[in-house]
Amino acid sequence: MEITDVNENEEKKSLNFIEQLVENEIKEGKHDGRILTRFPPEPNGYLHIGHAKAIYVSFGIAEKFGGKTNLRFDDTNPEKEDEEYVEAIKEDIKWLGYEWEGEPKFTSDYFDQLYTWAQELIKQGKAYIDSQSSEEMAKQKGTPTTPGTASPYRERSTEENLELFERMKNGDFEEGTHVLRAKIDMAHDNMHMRDPLMYRIINAPHHRTGDTWHIYPMYDWAHGESDYIEGITNSLCSLEFEIHRPLYEWFVENIKDGEYQPLQTEFSRLNLNYTVMSKRKLLQLVEEEIVSGWDDPRMPTISGLRRRGYTPKSIRSFIDTVGVSKRNNIIDVALLESSVKNELNKTVPRVMAVLDPIKVIIDNYPEGETEWLDAENSQEDESLGFRKVPFSREIYIEREDFREEANKKFFRLKLGGKEVRLKSAYFIKGESVEKDADGNITVIHATYDPLTKSGSGTEESKRKVKGTLHWVSAEHAIDAEVRLYDRLFMDENPDGHKETNFKEFLNPDSLKVITAKVEPYLKDAKHDDKFQFQRKGYFVVDKDSTADKLVFNRTVGLRDSWKK
RNA sequence: UGCCCCAUGGUGUAAUGGUAACACAUCGGCUUUUGGUGCCGCUAUUCAAGGUUCGAGUCCUUGUGGGGUAACCA
């Protein structure tokens, strides 16, 4: 039974508030039942798990109600944006399993239309060129409790406005000398309505339009009009744009030609504990080389999660379970982890890898002999079959799986204690240890019971044992680099402290690189192959892995209910 | 301080005026050739006060708490 399948789940689940709204619109025949949403990233950074929610919401609504979704790059600020990000964003969306309608769109495709509309607003007396400094304008804006005052340029003549506007476009002016503002209401309760900026001068080349333009539209002016141009029905965005909605509507109402108008609806963004989600802070981690890049497996980016071993399905099911509402939230990262464990548990083969090896010599096992034992690949999926695992006199086990002395709660290997099972092999007993000059154990001596071979069906092999250990044959084991990742921050809400910089909370142990001994079966493992290292967790082959040197990333550890 | 939004177990989300539920987390038990998985169970929830109603988590009022907002960013 596929209980994790997102779509199957959705049929049983109640609709979220946006889905209810859209359902009602369709019932009422709005837009003739047509649904077109859009996902509008700014190409100034990589997508993160928060964007995955935005993608899920916009693409998901369209999927659910037979609509489509446009991908539109909101590229109105050439100083921050870059083509590199455009490609990375497209790749991430595709990887998540979504398809946008037609070709990707760019707000810059609409610069001409936007410019024409702006000229019309000027002609209608609804926009004007202001030639003050930003400081002066900020002063005139007033405060929430006191109305603003009019700019001395507010009543400039249409002719002068038009001429200045054209010269701004052509690059006749320095940055900061003039702006185009909408003429709305300097006393409005909503500060965004106090004659907001529509255009500013930026004399920098744009990644798509080159040096054609010297003015660039502001978000509020560009966004709603782009939605309008594309025929978007539902413009879904996060809560901080709620207060922009009256402006979004004012702009569209003043350029529209007919009944059609897109509707903006806001929902709360996704926040995860023990990480940061702002692009600015993520960029800082990248630039200061605190992480290895946008796709560092500790990053909450889509590319980071991918490299960490997350699957598109697990991310989608995670977003599905966290839901969509208007409440501020901080979601426990354990929920994200449980979604990937839940999927990997069912799909991924088990192998044996010893992360912190200590040698065990089985004194009564014949020297020089190797047996190739059958090991089950998955207890959850029989179709994954069996593989051969070599067994010999000298093996490695996990250092923490042995104690010279321990209480009854410790049911792993100890001296003079009960026998333990070597997974898919034999039962052994701890006999003695060798130590170096400092008293550290260097070798454990054990004996095995030849009648207890796994799968042999003998009475002896059916004896109840409390402990089962994973192991690898010393002679056959291969070395692999294993990167053990932990949360990047030690604080649940690293950017939630006004007096403390988020970097103060960085976890010094967020990455540990070790050399593990893994079974030879893994020799041919390829980039992105995923495994469960028995009793240790889920691991994925990193892109740094080569034929000569295997590299694994730990996606997530297994639940460990053993209280030490 | 004005305006806007939000308030359900530890976390997140449902209940659409009619028995407050689900997932994750926690704790306990059973099963198990992974101290994994699976199964069973425990603990724990409607911010407060009024009002409307036969009946309020849901509607109304006030209060309280949290968040957003006054960029030539998006």
PDB file of N, CA and C in Angstrom, chain A residues 30-115:
ATOM      1  N   LYS A  30     -15.615  31.960 -12.488  1.00  0.00           N
ATOM      2  CA  LYS A  30     -14.630  33.016 -12.684  1.00  0.00           C
ATOM      3  C   LYS A  30     -13.567  32.574 -13.704  1.00  0.00           C
ATOM      4  N   HIS A  31     -13.172  33.482 -14.564  1.00  0.00           N
ATOM      5  CA  HIS A  31     -12.203  33.184 -15.630  1.00  0.00           C
ATOM      6  C   HIS A  31     -12.634  31.973 -16.455  1.00  0.00           C
ATOM      7  N   ASP A  32     -13.938  31.727 -16.521  1.00  0.00           N
ATOM      8  CA  ASP A  32     -14.465  30.558 -17.254  1.00  0.00           C
ATOM      9  C   ASP A  32     -13.828  29.261 -16.776  1.00  0.00           C
ATOM     10  N   GLY A  33     -13.466  29.207 -15.506  1.00  0.00           N
ATOM     11  CA  GLY A  33     -12.907  27.977 -14.948  1.00  0.00           C
ATOM     12  C   GLY A  33     -11.434  27.775 -15.263  1.00  0.00           C
ATOM     13  N   ARG A  34     -10.843  28.735 -15.928  1.00  0.00           N
ATOM     14  CA  ARG A  34      -9.433  28.637 -16.299  1.00  0.00           C
ATOM     15  C   ARG A  34      -8.552  28.918 -15.072  1.00  0.00           C
ATOM     16  N   ILE A  35      -7.503  28.145 -14.879  1.00  0.00           N
ATOM     17  CA  ILE A  35      -6.561  28.378 -13.786  1.00  0.00           C
ATOM     18  C   ILE A  35      -5.148  28.486 -14.353  1.00  0.00           C
ATOM     19  N   LEU A  36      -4.512  29.597 -14.088  1.00  0.00           N
ATOM     20  CA  LEU A  36      -3.110  29.764 -14.488  1.00  0.00           C
ATOM     21  C   LEU A  36      -2.376  30.444 -13.334  1.00  0.00           C
ATOM     22  N   THR A  37      -1.419  29.714 -12.766  1.00  0.00           N
ATOM     23  CA  THR A  37      -0.626  30.287 -11.673  1.00  0.00           C
ATOM     24  C   THR A  37       0.765  30.576 -12.201  1.00  0.00           C
ATOM     25  N   ARG A  38       1.585  31.117 -11.321  1.00  0.00           N
ATOM     26  CA  ARG A  38       2.949  31.375 -11.771  1.00  0.00           C
ATOM     27  C   ARG A  38       3.897  31.183 -10.601  1.00  0.00           C
ATOM     28  N   PHE A  39       5.123  30.781 -10.922  1.00  0.00           N
ATOM     29  CA  PHE A  39       6.159  30.744  -9.895  1.00  0.00           C
ATOM     30  C   PHE A  39       7.211  31.751 -10.332  1.00  0.00           C
ATOM     31  N   PRO A  40       7.437  32.812  -9.550  1.00  0.00           N
ATOM     32  CA  PRO A  40       8.245  33.945 -10.008  1.00  0.00           C
ATOM     33  C   PRO A  40       9.543  34.166  -9.245  1.00  0.00           C
ATOM     34  N   PRO A  41      10.515  33.253  -9.337  1.00  0.00           N
ATOM     35  CA  PRO A  41      11.749  33.455  -8.578  1.00  0.00           C
ATOM     36  C   PRO A  41      12.593  34.604  -9.144  1.00  0.00           C
ATOM     37  N   GLU A  42      13.291  35.272  -8.263  1.00  0.00           N
ATOM     38  CA  GLU A  42      14.291  36.225  -8.719  1.00  0.00           C
ATOM     39  C   GLU A  42      15.582  35.424  -8.910  1.00  0.00           C
ATOM     40  N   PRO A  43      16.236  35.549 -10.062  1.00  0.00           N
ATOM     41  CA  PRO A  43      17.455  34.754 -10.274  1.00  0.00           C
ATOM     42  C   PRO A  43      18.666  35.356  -9.562  1.00  0.00           C
ATOM     43  N   ASN A  44      18.596  35.387  -8.255  1.00  0.00           N
ATOM     44  CA  ASN A  44      19.693  35.967  -7.476  1.00  0.00           C
ATOM     45  C   ASN A  44      20.189  35.001  -6.413  1.00  0.00           C
ATOM     46  N   GLY A  45      19.857  33.725  -6.567  1.00  0.00           N
ATOM     47  CA  GLY A  45      20.303  32.731  -5.596  1.00  0.00           C
ATOM     48  C   GLY A  45      19.668  31.408  -5.950  1.00  0.00           C
ATOM     49  N   TYR A  46      20.031  30.394  -5.190  1.00  0.00           N
ATOM     50  CA  TYR A  46      19.484  29.070  -5.457  1.00  0.00           C
ATOM     51  C   TYR A  46      18.175  28.873  -4.705  1.00  0.00           C
ATOM     52  N   LEU A  47      17.371  27.979  -5.212  1.00  0.00           N
ATOM     53  CA  LEU A  47      16.101  27.662  -4.562  1.00  0.00           C
ATOM     54  C   LEU A  47      16.346  26.873  -3.279  1.00  0.00           C
ATOM     55  N   HIS A  48      15.537  27.142  -2.269  1.00  0.00           N
ATOM     56  CA  HIS A  48      15.639  26.355  -1.034  1.00  0.00           C
ATOM     57  C   HIS A  48      14.308  25.677  -0.728  1.00  0.00           C
ATOM     58  N   ILE A  49      14.290  24.985   0.397  1.00  0.00           N
ATOM     59  CA  ILE A  49      13.115  24.176   0.730  1.00  0.00           C
ATOM     60  C   ILE A  49      11.867  25.057   0.874  1.00  0.00           C
ATOM     61  N   GLY A  50      12.075  26.323   1.250  1.00  0.00           N
ATOM     62  CA  GLY A  50      10.948  27.255   1.309  1.00  0.00           C
ATOM     63  C   GLY A  50      10.354  27.497  -0.066  1.00  0.00           C
ATOM     64  N   HIS A  51      11.223  27.575  -1.074  1.00  0.00           N
ATOM     65  CA  HIS A  51      10.718  27.718  -2.441  1.00  0.00           C
ATOM     66  C   HIS A  51       9.993  26.448  -2.874  1.00  0.00           C
ATOM     67  N   ALA A  52      10.463  25.317  -2.355  1.00  0.00           N
ATOM     68  CA  ALA A  52       9.794  24.066  -2.714  1.00  0.00           C
ATOM     69  C   ALA A  52       8.333  24.134  -2.298  1.00  0.00           C
ATOM     70  N   LYS A  53       8.079  24.786  -1.172  1.00  0.00           N
ATOM     71  CA  LYS A  53       6.692  24.946  -0.751  1.00  0.00           C
ATOM     72  C   LYS A  53       5.945  25.871  -1.714  1.00  0.00           C
ATOM     73  N   ALA A  54       6.583  26.978  -2.087  1.00  0.00           N
ATOM     74  CA  ALA A  54       5.944  27.911  -3.019  1.00  0.00           C
ATOM     75  C   ALA A  54       5.657  27.223  -4.345  1.00  0.00           C
ATOM     76  N   ILE A  55       6.592  26.388  -4.780  1.00  0.00           N
ATOM     77  CA  ILE A  55       6.422  25.636  -6.017  1.00  0.00           C
ATOM     78  C   ILE A  55       5.261  24.664  -5.870  1.00  0.00           C
ATOM     79  N   TYR A  56       5.265  23.973  -4.753  1.00  0.00           N
ATOM     80  CA  TYR A  56       4.209  23.008  -4.483  1.00  0.00           C
ATOM     81  C   TYR A  56       2.839  23.684  -4.481  1.00  0.00           C
ATOM     82  N   VAL A  57       2.772  24.868  -3.888  1.00  0.00           N
ATOM     83  CA  VAL A  57       1.495  25.564  -3.792  1.00  0.00           C
ATOM     84  C   VAL A  57       1.023  26.000  -5.179  1.00  0.00           C
ATOM     85  N   SER A  58       1.888  26.682  -5.927  1.00  0.00           N
ATOM     86  CA  SER A  58       1.454  27.206  -7.230  1.00  0.00           C
ATOM     87  C   SER A  58       1.255  26.113  -8.278  1.00  0.00           C
ATOM     88  N   PHE A  59       2.236  25.226  -8.381  1.00  0.00           N
ATOM     89  CA  PHE A  59       2.101  24.135  -9.347  1.00  0.00           C
ATOM     90  C   PHE A  59       1.004  23.163  -8.899  1.00  0.00           C
ATOM     91  N   GLY A  60       0.932  22.965  -7.587  1.00  0.00           N
ATOM     92  CA  GLY A  60      -0.018  22.001  -7.041  1.00  0.00           C
ATOM     93  C   GLY A  60      -1.461  22.421  -7.283  1.00  0.00           C
ATOM     94  N   ILE A  61      -1.748  23.691  -7.109  1.00  0.00           N
ATOM     95  CA  ILE A  61      -3.109  24.197  -7.344  1.00  0.00           C
ATOM     96  C   ILE A  61      -3.490  23.977  -8.800  1.00  0.00           C
ATOM     97  N   ALA A  62      -2.545  24.298  -9.679  1.00  0.00           N
ATOM     98  CA  ALA A  62      -2.830  24.143 -11.103  1.00  0.00           C
ATOM     99  C   ALA A  62      -3.081  22.677 -11.436  1.00  0.00           C
ATOM    100  N   GLU A  63      -2.195  21.804 -10.929  1.00  0.00           N
ATOM    101  CA  GLU A  63      -2.349  20.372 -11.174  1.00  0.00           C
ATOM    102  C   GLU A  63      -3.715  19.874 -10.717  1.00  0.00           C
ATOM    103  N   LYS A  64      -4.082  20.348  -9.539  1.00  0.00           N
ATOM    104  CA  LYS A  64      -5.305  19.848  -8.921  1.00  0.00           C
ATOM    105  C   LYS A  64      -6.559  20.281  -9.657  1.00  0.00           C
ATOM    106  N   PHE A  65      -6.518  21.489 -10.228  1.00  0.00           N
ATOM    107  CA  PHE A  65      -7.733  22.000 -10.853  1.00  0.00           C
ATOM    108  C   PHE A  65      -7.616  22.112 -12.372  1.00  0.00           C
ATOM    109  N   GLY A  66      -6.718  21.297 -12.931  1.00  0.00           N
ATOM    110  CA  GLY A  66      -6.627  21.253 -14.390  1.00  0.00           C
ATOM    111  C   GLY A  66      -6.067  22.513 -15.022  1.00  0.00           C
ATOM    112  N   GLY A  67      -5.204  23.201 -14.289  1.00  0.00           N
ATOM    113  CA  GLY A  67      -4.626  24.432 -14.825  1.00  0.00           C
ATOM    114  C   GLY A  67      -3.172  24.263 -15.210  1.00  0.00           C
ATOM    115  N   LYS A  68      -2.520  25.389 -15.438  1.00  0.00           N
ATOM    116  CA  LYS A  68      -1.113  25.392 -15.821  1.00  0.00           C
ATOM    117  C   LYS A  68      -0.357  26.380 -14.942  1.00  0.00           C
ATOM    118  N   THR A  69       0.969  26.269 -14.996  1.00  0.00           N
ATOM    119  CA  THR A  69       1.799  27.186 -14.206  1.00  0.00           C
ATOM    120  C   THR A  69       2.917  27.742 -15.069  1.00  0.00           C
ATOM    121  N   ASN A  70       3.064  29.044 -15.048  1.00  0.00           N
ATOM    122  CA  ASN A  70       4.186  29.673 -15.742  1.00  0.00           C
ATOM    123  C   ASN A  70       5.384  29.770 -14.806  1.00  0.00           C
ATOM    124  N   LEU A  71       6.552  29.602 -15.395  1.00  0.00           N
ATOM    125  CA  LEU A  71       7.773  29.936 -14.663  1.00  0.00           C
ATOM    126  C   LEU A  71       8.207  31.303 -15.173  1.00  0.00           C
ATOM    127  N   ARG A  72       8.316  32.237 -14.263  1.00  0.00           N
ATOM    128  CA  ARG A  72       8.721  33.576 -14.687  1.00  0.00           C
ATOM    129  C   ARG A  72       9.857  34.095 -13.813  1.00  0.00           C
ATOM    130  N   PHE A  73      10.964  34.388 -14.438  1.00  0.00           N
ATOM    131  CA  PHE A  73      12.081  34.955 -13.693  1.00  0.00           C
ATOM    132  C   PHE A  73      11.855  36.443 -13.513  1.00  0.00           C
ATOM    133  N   ASP A  74      11.853  36.847 -12.269  1.00  0.00           N
ATOM    134  CA  ASP A  74      11.572  38.233 -11.943  1.00  0.00           C
ATOM    135  C   ASP A  74      12.900  38.991 -11.951  1.00  0.00           C
ATOM    136  N   ASP A  75      13.309  39.354 -13.149  1.00  0.00           N
ATOM    137  CA  ASP A  75      14.665  39.895 -13.317  1.00  0.00           C
ATOM    138  C   ASP A  75      14.654  41.409 -13.525  1.00  0.00           C
ATOM    139  N   THR A  76      14.286  42.121 -12.484  1.00  0.00           N
ATOM    140  CA  THR A  76      14.163  43.577 -12.592  1.00  0.00           C
ATOM    141  C   THR A  76      15.294  44.318 -11.890  1.00  0.00           C
ATOM    142  N   ASN A  77      16.253  43.567 -11.383  1.00  0.00           N
ATOM    143  CA  ASN A  77      17.366  44.220 -10.693  1.00  0.00           C
ATOM    144  C   ASN A  77      18.694  43.644 -11.185  1.00  0.00           C
ATOM    145  N   PRO A  78      19.226  44.212 -12.274  1.00  0.00           N
ATOM    146  CA  PRO A  78      20.410  43.634 -12.930  1.00  0.00           C
ATOM    147  C   PRO A  78      21.638  43.574 -12.037  1.00  0.00           C
ATOM    148  N   GLU A  79      21.647  44.361 -10.979  1.00  0.00           N
ATOM    149  CA  GLU A  79      22.833  44.358 -10.126  1.00  0.00           C
ATOM    150  C   GLU A  79      22.951  43.090  -9.290  1.00  0.00           C
ATOM    151  N   LYS A  80      21.839  42.406  -9.093  1.00  0.00           N
ATOM    152  CA  LYS A  80      21.866  41.241  -8.210  1.00  0.00           C
ATOM    153  C   LYS A  80      21.712  39.926  -8.961  1.00  0.00           C
ATOM    154  N   GLU A  81      21.261  39.996 -10.202  1.00  0.00           N
ATOM    155  CA  GLU A  81      20.802  38.775 -10.846  1.00  0.00           C
ATOM    156  C   GLU A  81      21.814  38.225 -11.837  1.00  0.00           C
ATOM    157  N   ASP A  82      21.702  36.941 -12.075  1.00  0.00           N
ATOM    158  CA  ASP A  82      22.699  36.304 -12.918  1.00  0.00           C
ATOM    159  C   ASP A  82      22.132  35.079 -13.613  1.00  0.00           C
ATOM    160  N   GLU A  83      22.646  34.844 -14.811  1.00  0.00           N
ATOM    161  CA  GLU A  83      22.224  33.709 -15.630  1.00  0.00           C
ATOM    162  C   GLU A  83      22.482  32.368 -14.937  1.00  0.00           C
ATOM    163  N   GLU A  84      23.549  32.301 -14.170  1.00  0.00           N
ATOM    164  CA  GLU A  84      23.883  31.061 -13.457  1.00  0.00           C
ATOM    165  C   GLU A  84      22.684  30.582 -12.640  1.00  0.00           C
ATOM    166  N   TYR A  85      22.034  31.549 -11.999  1.00  0.00           N
ATOM    167  CA  TYR A  85      20.908  31.204 -11.149  1.00  0.00           C
ATOM    168  C   TYR A  85      19.701  30.754 -11.954  1.00  0.00           C
ATOM    169  N   VAL A  86      19.529  31.327 -13.134  1.00  0.00           N
ATOM    170  CA  VAL A  86      18.411  30.931 -13.992  1.00  0.00           C
ATOM    171  C   VAL A  86      18.493  29.436 -14.284  1.00  0.00           C
ATOM    172  N   GLU A  87      19.672  28.988 -14.665  1.00  0.00           N
ATOM    173  CA  GLU A  87      19.839  27.570 -15.012  1.00  0.00           C
ATOM    174  C   GLU A  87      19.644  26.672 -13.802  1.00  0.00           C
ATOM    175  N   ALA A  88      20.212  27.081 -12.679  1.00  0.00           N
ATOM    176  CA  ALA A  88      20.093  26.266 -11.466  1.00  0.00           C
ATOM    177  C   ALA A  88      18.632  26.155 -11.024  1.00  0.00           C
ATOM    178  N   ILE A  89      17.909  27.236 -11.157  1.00  0.00           N
ATOM    179  CA  ILE A  89      16.500  27.233 -10.744  1.00  0.00           C
ATOM    180  C   ILE A  89      15.677  26.311 -11.641  1.00  0.00           C
ATOM    181  N   LYS A  90      15.926  26.385 -12.932  1.00  0.00           N
ATOM    182  CA  LYS A  90      15.198  25.498 -13.841  1.00  0.00           C
ATOM    183  C   LYS A  90      15.463  24.031 -13.509  1.00  0.00           C
ATOM    184  N   GLU A  91      16.725  23.742 -13.263  1.00  0.00           N
ATOM    185  CA  GLU A  91      17.098  22.358 -12.960  1.00  0.00           C
ATOM    186  C   GLU A  91      16.392  21.866 -11.692  1.00  0.00           C
ATOM    187  N   ASP A  92      16.371  22.720 -10.678  1.00  0.00           N
ATOM    188  CA  ASP A  92      15.747  22.314  -9.415  1.00  0.00           C
ATOM    189  C   ASP A  92      14.250  22.069  -9.564  1.00  0.00           C
ATOM    190  N   ILE A  93      13.590  22.910 -10.327  1.00  0.00           N
ATOM    191  CA  ILE A  93      12.139  22.739 -10.503  1.00  0.00           C
ATOM    192  C   ILE A  93      11.857  21.431 -11.240  1.00  0.00           C
ATOM    193  N   LYS A  94      12.645  21.187 -12.278  1.00  0.00           N
ATOM    194  CA  LYS A  94      12.459  19.940 -13.037  1.00  0.00           C
ATOM    195  C   LYS A  94      12.724  18.733 -12.145  1.00  0.00           C
ATOM    196  N   TRP A  95      13.789  18.857 -11.364  1.00  0.00           N
ATOM    197  CA  TRP A  95      14.136  17.732 -10.493  1.00  0.00           C
ATOM    198  C   TRP A  95      13.005  17.427  -9.508  1.00  0.00           C
ATOM    199  N   LEU A  96      12.360  18.492  -9.026  1.00  0.00           N
ATOM    200  CA  LEU A  96      11.248  18.285  -8.094  1.00  0.00           C
ATOM    201  C   LEU A  96      10.050  17.633  -8.790  1.00  0.00           C
ATOM    202  N   GLY A  97      10.104  17.601 -10.101  1.00  0.00           N
ATOM    203  CA  GLY A  97       9.063  16.898 -10.835  1.00  0.00           C
ATOM    204  C   GLY A  97       7.952  17.780 -11.365  1.00  0.00           C
ATOM    205  N   TYR A  98       8.231  19.071 -11.531  1.00  0.00           N
ATOM    206  CA  TYR A  98       7.186  19.962 -12.043  1.00  0.00           C
ATOM    207  C   TYR A  98       7.530  20.454 -13.440  1.00  0.00           C
ATOM    208  N   GLU A  99       6.494  20.695 -14.222  1.00  0.00           N
ATOM    209  CA  GLU A  99       6.673  21.200 -15.580  1.00  0.00           C
ATOM    210  C   GLU A  99       5.938  22.509 -15.742  1.00  0.00           C
ATOM    211  N   TRP A 100       6.661  23.516 -16.163  1.00  0.00           N
ATOM    212  CA  TRP A 100       5.997  24.795 -16.387  1.00  0.00           C
ATOM    213  C   TRP A 100       5.418  24.833 -17.792  1.00  0.00           C
ATOM    214  N   GLU A 101       4.505  25.751 -17.978  1.00  0.00           N
ATOM    215  CA  GLU A 101       3.811  25.894 -19.251  1.00  0.00           C
ATOM    216  C   GLU A 101       4.712  26.631 -20.253  1.00  0.00           C
ATOM    217  N   GLY A 102       4.911  26.043 -21.393  1.00  0.00           N
ATOM    218  CA  GLY A 102       5.671  26.703 -22.453  1.00  0.00           C
ATOM    219  C   GLY A 102       7.108  27.006 -22.064  1.00  0.00           C
ATOM    220  N   GLU A 103       7.632  28.049 -22.670  1.00  0.00           N
ATOM    221  CA  GLU A 103       9.002  28.469 -22.353  1.00  0.00           C
ATOM    222  C   GLU A 103       9.009  29.252 -21.046  1.00  0.00           C
ATOM    223  N   PRO A 104      10.153  29.254 -20.355  1.00  0.00           N
ATOM    224  CA  PRO A 104      10.237  30.128 -19.182  1.00  0.00           C
ATOM    225  C   PRO A 104      10.036  31.582 -19.613  1.00  0.00           C
ATOM    226  N   LYS A 105       9.374  32.340 -18.764  1.00  0.00           N
ATOM    227  CA  LYS A 105       9.126  33.755 -19.048  1.00  0.00           C
ATOM    228  C   LYS A 105      10.090  34.604 -18.218  1.00  0.00           C
ATOM    229  N   PHE A 106      10.251  35.834 -18.661  1.00  0.00           N
ATOM    230  CA  PHE A 106      11.083  36.785 -17.922  1.00  0.00           C
ATOM    231  C   PHE A 106      10.345  38.109 -17.825  1.00  0.00           C
ATOM    232  N   THR A 107      10.398  38.693 -16.660  1.00  0.00           N
ATOM    233  CA  THR A 107       9.783  40.011 -16.526  1.00  0.00           C
ATOM    234  C   THR A 107      10.415  40.974 -17.536  1.00  0.00           C
ATOM    235  N   SER A 108      11.697  40.757 -17.818  1.00  0.00           N
ATOM    236  CA  SER A 108      12.370  41.641 -18.767  1.00  0.00           C
ATOM    237  C   SER A 108      11.770  41.538 -20.179  1.00  0.00           C
ATOM    238  N   ASP A 109      11.040  40.440 -20.465  1.00  0.00           N
ATOM    239  CA  ASP A 109      10.345  40.346 -21.749  1.00  0.00           C
ATOM    240  C   ASP A 109       9.286  41.437 -21.872  1.00  0.00           C
ATOM    241  N   TYR A 110       8.864  41.964 -20.729  1.00  0.00           N
ATOM    242  CA  TYR A 110       7.727  42.894 -20.725  1.00  0.00           C
ATOM    243  C   TYR A 110       8.146  44.351 -20.536  1.00  0.00           C
ATOM    244  N   PHE A 111       9.465  44.593 -20.577  1.00  0.00           N
ATOM    245  CA  PHE A 111       9.924  45.958 -20.303  1.00  0.00           C
ATOM    246  C   PHE A 111       9.291  46.990 -21.239  1.00  0.00           C
ATOM    247  N   ASP A 112       9.127  46.651 -22.521  1.00  0.00           N
ATOM    248  CA  ASP A 112       8.517  47.592 -23.465  1.00  0.00           C
ATOM    249  C   ASP A 112       7.077  47.913 -23.083  1.00  0.00           C
ATOM    250  N   GLN A 113       6.326  46.852 -22.832  1.00  0.00           N
ATOM    251  CA  GLN A 113       4.921  47.054 -22.467  1.00  0.00           C
ATOM    252  C   GLN A 113       4.796  47.861 -21.174  1.00  0.00           C
ATOM    253  N   LEU A 114       5.639  47.525 -20.228  1.00  0.00           N
ATOM    254  CA  LEU A 114       5.619  48.227 -18.944  1.00  0.00           C
ATOM    255  C   LEU A 114       5.909  49.718 -19.152  1.00  0.00           C
ATOM    256  N   TYR A 115       6.862  49.976 -20.029  1.00  0.00           N
ATOM    257  CA  TYR A 115       7.258  51.363 -20.303  1.00  0.00           C
ATOM    258  C   TYR A 115       6.098  52.133 -20.945  1.00  0.00           C
TER     259      TYR A 115
END
